[in-house]
Short mmCIF file of C-alpha atoms in Angstrom, two decimals:
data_model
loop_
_atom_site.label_atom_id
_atom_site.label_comp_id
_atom_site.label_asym_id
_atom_site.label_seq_id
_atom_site.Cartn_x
_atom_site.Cartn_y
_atom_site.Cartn_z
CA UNK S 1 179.27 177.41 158.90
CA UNK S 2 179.89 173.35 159.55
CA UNK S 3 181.90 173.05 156.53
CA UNK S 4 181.72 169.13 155.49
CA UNK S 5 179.82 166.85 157.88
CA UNK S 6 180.12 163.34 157.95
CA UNK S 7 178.47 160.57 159.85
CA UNK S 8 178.65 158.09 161.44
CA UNK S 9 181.95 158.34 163.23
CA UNK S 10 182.48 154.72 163.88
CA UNK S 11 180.87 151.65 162.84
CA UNK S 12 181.49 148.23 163.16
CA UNK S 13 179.44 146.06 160.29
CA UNK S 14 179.16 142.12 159.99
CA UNK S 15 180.15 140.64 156.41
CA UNK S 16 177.63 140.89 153.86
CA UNK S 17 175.48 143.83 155.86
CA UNK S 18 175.01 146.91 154.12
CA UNK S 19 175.48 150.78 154.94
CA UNK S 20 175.27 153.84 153.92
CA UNK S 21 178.02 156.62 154.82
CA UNK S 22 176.35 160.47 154.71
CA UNK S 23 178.66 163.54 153.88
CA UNK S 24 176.86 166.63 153.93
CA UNK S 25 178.63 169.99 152.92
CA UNK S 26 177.22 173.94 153.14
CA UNK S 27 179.69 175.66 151.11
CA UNK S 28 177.58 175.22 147.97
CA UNK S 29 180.68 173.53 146.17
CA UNK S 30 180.12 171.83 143.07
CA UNK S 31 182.69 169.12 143.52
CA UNK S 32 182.46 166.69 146.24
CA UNK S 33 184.79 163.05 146.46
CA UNK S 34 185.17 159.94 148.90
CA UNK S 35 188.42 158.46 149.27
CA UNK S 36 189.32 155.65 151.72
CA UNK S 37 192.34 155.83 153.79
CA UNK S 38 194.14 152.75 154.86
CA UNK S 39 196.91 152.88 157.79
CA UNK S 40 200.30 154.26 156.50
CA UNK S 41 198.73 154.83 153.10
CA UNK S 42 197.56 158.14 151.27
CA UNK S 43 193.99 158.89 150.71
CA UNK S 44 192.77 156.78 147.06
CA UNK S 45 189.79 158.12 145.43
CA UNK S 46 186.67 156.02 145.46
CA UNK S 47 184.13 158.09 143.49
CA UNK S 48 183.44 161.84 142.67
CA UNK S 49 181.10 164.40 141.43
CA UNK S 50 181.01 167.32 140.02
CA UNK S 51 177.95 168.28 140.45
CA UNK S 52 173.97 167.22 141.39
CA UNK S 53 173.23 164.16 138.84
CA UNK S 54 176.45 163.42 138.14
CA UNK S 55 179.04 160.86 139.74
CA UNK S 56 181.72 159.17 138.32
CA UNK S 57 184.15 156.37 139.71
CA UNK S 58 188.06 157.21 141.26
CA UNK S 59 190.61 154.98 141.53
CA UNK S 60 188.95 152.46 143.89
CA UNK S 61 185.27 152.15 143.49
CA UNK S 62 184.52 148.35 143.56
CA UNK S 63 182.12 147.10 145.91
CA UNK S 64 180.71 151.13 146.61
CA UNK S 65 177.84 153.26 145.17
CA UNK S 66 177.52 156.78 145.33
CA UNK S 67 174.31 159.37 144.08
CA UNK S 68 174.00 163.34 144.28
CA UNK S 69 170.89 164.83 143.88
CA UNK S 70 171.35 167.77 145.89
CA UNK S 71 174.31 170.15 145.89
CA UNK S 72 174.91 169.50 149.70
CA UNK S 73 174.78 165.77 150.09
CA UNK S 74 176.75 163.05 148.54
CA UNK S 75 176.21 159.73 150.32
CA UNK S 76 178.71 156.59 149.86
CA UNK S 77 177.20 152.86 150.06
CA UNK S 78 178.21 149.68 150.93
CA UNK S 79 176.31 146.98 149.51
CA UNK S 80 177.74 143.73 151.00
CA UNK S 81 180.76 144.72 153.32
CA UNK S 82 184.05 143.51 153.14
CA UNK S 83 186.95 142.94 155.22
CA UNK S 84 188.87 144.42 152.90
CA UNK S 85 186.50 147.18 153.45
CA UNK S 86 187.67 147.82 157.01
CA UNK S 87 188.96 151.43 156.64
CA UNK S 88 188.49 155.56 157.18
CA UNK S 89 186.98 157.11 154.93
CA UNK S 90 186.58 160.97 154.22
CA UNK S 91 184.46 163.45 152.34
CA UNK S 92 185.69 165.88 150.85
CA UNK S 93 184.44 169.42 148.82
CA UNK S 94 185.59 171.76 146.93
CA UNK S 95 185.04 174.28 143.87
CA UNK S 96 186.23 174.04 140.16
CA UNK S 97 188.91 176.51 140.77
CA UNK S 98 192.46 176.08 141.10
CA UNK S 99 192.63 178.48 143.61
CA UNK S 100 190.58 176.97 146.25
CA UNK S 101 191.71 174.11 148.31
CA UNK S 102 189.65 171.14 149.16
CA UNK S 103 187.99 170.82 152.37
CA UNK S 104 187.66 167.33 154.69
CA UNK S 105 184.98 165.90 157.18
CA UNK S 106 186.35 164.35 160.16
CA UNK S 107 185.76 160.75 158.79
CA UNK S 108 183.81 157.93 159.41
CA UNK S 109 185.88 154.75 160.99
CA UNK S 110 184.14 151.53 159.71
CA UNK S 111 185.28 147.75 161.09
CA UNK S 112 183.77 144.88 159.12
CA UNK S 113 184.32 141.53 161.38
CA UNK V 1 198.33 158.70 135.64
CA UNK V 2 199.55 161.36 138.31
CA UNK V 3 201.79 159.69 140.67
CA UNK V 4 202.80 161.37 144.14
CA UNK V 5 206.07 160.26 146.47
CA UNK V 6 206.73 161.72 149.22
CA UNK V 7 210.38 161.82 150.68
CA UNK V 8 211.01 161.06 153.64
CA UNK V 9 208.10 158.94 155.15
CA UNK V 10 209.04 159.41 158.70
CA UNK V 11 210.84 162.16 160.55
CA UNK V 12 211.71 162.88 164.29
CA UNK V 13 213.75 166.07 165.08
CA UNK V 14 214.56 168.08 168.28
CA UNK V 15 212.62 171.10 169.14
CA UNK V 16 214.15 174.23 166.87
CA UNK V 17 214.99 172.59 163.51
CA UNK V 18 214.25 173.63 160.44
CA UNK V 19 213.09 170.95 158.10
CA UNK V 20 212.33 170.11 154.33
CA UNK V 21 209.56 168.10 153.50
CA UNK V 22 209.76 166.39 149.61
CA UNK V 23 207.08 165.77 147.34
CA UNK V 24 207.60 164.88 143.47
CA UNK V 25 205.28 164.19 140.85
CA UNK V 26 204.99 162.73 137.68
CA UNK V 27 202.91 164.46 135.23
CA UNK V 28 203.37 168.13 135.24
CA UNK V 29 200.08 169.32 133.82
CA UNK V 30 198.72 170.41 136.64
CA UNK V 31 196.39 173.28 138.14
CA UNK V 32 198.06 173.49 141.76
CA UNK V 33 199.89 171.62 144.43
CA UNK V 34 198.35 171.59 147.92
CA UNK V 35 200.07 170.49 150.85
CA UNK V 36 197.67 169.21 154.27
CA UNK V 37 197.77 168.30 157.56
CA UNK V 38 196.68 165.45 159.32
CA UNK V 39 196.52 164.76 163.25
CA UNK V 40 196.27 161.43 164.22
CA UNK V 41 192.41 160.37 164.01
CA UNK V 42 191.11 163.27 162.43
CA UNK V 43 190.67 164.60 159.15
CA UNK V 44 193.09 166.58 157.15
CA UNK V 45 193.33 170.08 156.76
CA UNK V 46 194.68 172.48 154.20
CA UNK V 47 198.24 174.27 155.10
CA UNK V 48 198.78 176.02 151.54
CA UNK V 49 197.84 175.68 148.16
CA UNK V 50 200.43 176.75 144.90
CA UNK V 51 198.62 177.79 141.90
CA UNK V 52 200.44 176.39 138.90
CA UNK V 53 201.92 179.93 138.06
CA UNK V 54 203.11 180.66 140.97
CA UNK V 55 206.77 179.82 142.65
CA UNK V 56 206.21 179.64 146.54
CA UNK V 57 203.68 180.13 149.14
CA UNK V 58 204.18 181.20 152.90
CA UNK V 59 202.26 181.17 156.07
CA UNK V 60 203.69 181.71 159.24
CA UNK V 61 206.37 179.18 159.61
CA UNK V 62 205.45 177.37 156.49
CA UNK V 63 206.83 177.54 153.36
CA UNK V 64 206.23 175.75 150.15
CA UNK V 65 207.86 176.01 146.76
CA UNK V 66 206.69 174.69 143.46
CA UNK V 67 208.73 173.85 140.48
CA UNK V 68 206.57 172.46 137.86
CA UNK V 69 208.99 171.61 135.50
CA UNK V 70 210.99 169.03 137.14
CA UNK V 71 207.80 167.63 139.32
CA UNK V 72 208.86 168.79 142.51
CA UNK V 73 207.60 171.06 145.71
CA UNK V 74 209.08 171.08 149.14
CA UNK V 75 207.18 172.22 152.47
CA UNK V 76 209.87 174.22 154.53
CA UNK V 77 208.93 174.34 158.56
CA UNK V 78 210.91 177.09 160.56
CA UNK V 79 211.79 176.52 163.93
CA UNK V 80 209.94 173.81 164.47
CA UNK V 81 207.38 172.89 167.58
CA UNK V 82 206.35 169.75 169.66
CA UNK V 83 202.66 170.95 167.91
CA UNK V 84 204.24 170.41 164.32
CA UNK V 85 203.94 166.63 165.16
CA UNK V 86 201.27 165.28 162.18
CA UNK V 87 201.61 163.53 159.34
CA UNK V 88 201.49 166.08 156.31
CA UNK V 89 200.05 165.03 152.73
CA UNK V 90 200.85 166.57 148.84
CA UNK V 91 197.82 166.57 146.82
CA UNK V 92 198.78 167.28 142.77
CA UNK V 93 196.00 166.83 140.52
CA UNK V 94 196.07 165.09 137.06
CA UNK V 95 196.59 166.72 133.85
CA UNK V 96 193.24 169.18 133.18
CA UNK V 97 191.67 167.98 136.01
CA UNK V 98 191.20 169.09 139.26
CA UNK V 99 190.58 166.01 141.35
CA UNK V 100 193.96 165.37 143.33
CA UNK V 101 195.90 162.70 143.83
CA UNK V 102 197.47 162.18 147.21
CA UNK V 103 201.08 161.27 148.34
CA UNK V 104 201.46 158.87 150.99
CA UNK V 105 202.29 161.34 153.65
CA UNK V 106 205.45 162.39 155.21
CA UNK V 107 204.93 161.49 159.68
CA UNK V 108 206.66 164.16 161.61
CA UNK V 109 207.42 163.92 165.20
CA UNK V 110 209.00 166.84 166.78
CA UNK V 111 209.95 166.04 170.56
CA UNK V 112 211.12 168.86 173.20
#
């Protein structure tokens, strides 16, 4: 059981390339998120699902693009990086329950120069 | 909007002291209260999670309470450890939803 994947684990992008951040889960949860973590900050939300088809934006989703079409995967792009973009970002899963606790990947550290 | 604070932002303690991590929230309409754990560079991972009806939570040297009604949980750690050392996060979810919202983190550092 791998629990929530992520890769890459580090990346270092030029301004204006593009990439695409993979999260891939085997719990069969229904809800899966991206948030962005930025030093001495807490985790904001960048875009959810709760389920295959359907996505919908968090707190932060400028300049990002999500899809799900499988219950497992739930890939995050970036269409023309940032600085500001220059960040950790995590995947996350969990089920609609309020008895079950979310569950992380290990992050991906990206550096747009 | 939920909004998370978490008192105090840093801490650094001998070896052997009990502490009191604060989180408070602002909309009480919630599901449950989980508090994590984060090492530096890695991901974070789930310590305990408080159901909306219940009080308190324990595992091992952990402790959290819940009081809904006035926005507020606290993590006790027992006896604390040089391997306590993290920076540990309250997640609260909005009001009929279950997507949390994260408080900044409170860094511990527990030295020998």
């Amino acid at each position: 059981n791998a629990g929530v994947t992520q890769t890459p684990k580090f990346r270092i992008l030029k301004i204006g390339q593009s990439m695409t951040l993979q999260c891939t889960q085997d719990m069969n949860h229904n809800y899966m998120y991206w948030y962005r973590q930025d030093p001495g900050m807490g985790l904001k939300l960048i875009y959810y699902s709760v389920g295959a088809g359907i996505t919908d934006k968090g707190e932060v989703p400028n300049g990002y693009n999500v899809s799900r079409s499988t219950t497992e995967d739930f890939p995050l792009r970036l269409e023309l990086a940032a600085p500001s973009q220059t960040s950790v970002y995590f995947c996350a899963s969990s089920n609609e329950s309020p008895r079950e606790t979310q569950y992380f990947g290990p992050g991906t550290r990206l550096l747009v120069l | 909007k939920q909004e998370v604070t978490q008192i105090p932002a840093a801490l650094s303690v001998p070896e052997g002291e009990n502490l009191v991590l604060n989180c408070s929230f602002t909309d009480s309409a919630i599901y449950n209260l989980q508090w994590f754990r984060q090492d530096p560079g890695k991901g974070l991972t789930s310590l305990l999670l408080i159901q909306s009806s219940q009080r308190e939570q324990t595992s091992g040297r952990l402790n959290a309470s819940l009081d809904k009604s006035s926005g507020r949980s606290t993590l006790y750690i027992a006896a604390s450890q040089p391997g306590d050392s993290a920076t540990y996060l309250c997640a609260v979810p909005s009001g009929g939803s279950y997507i949390p919202t994260f408080g900044r983190g409170t860094s511990l550092i527990v030295h020998p």
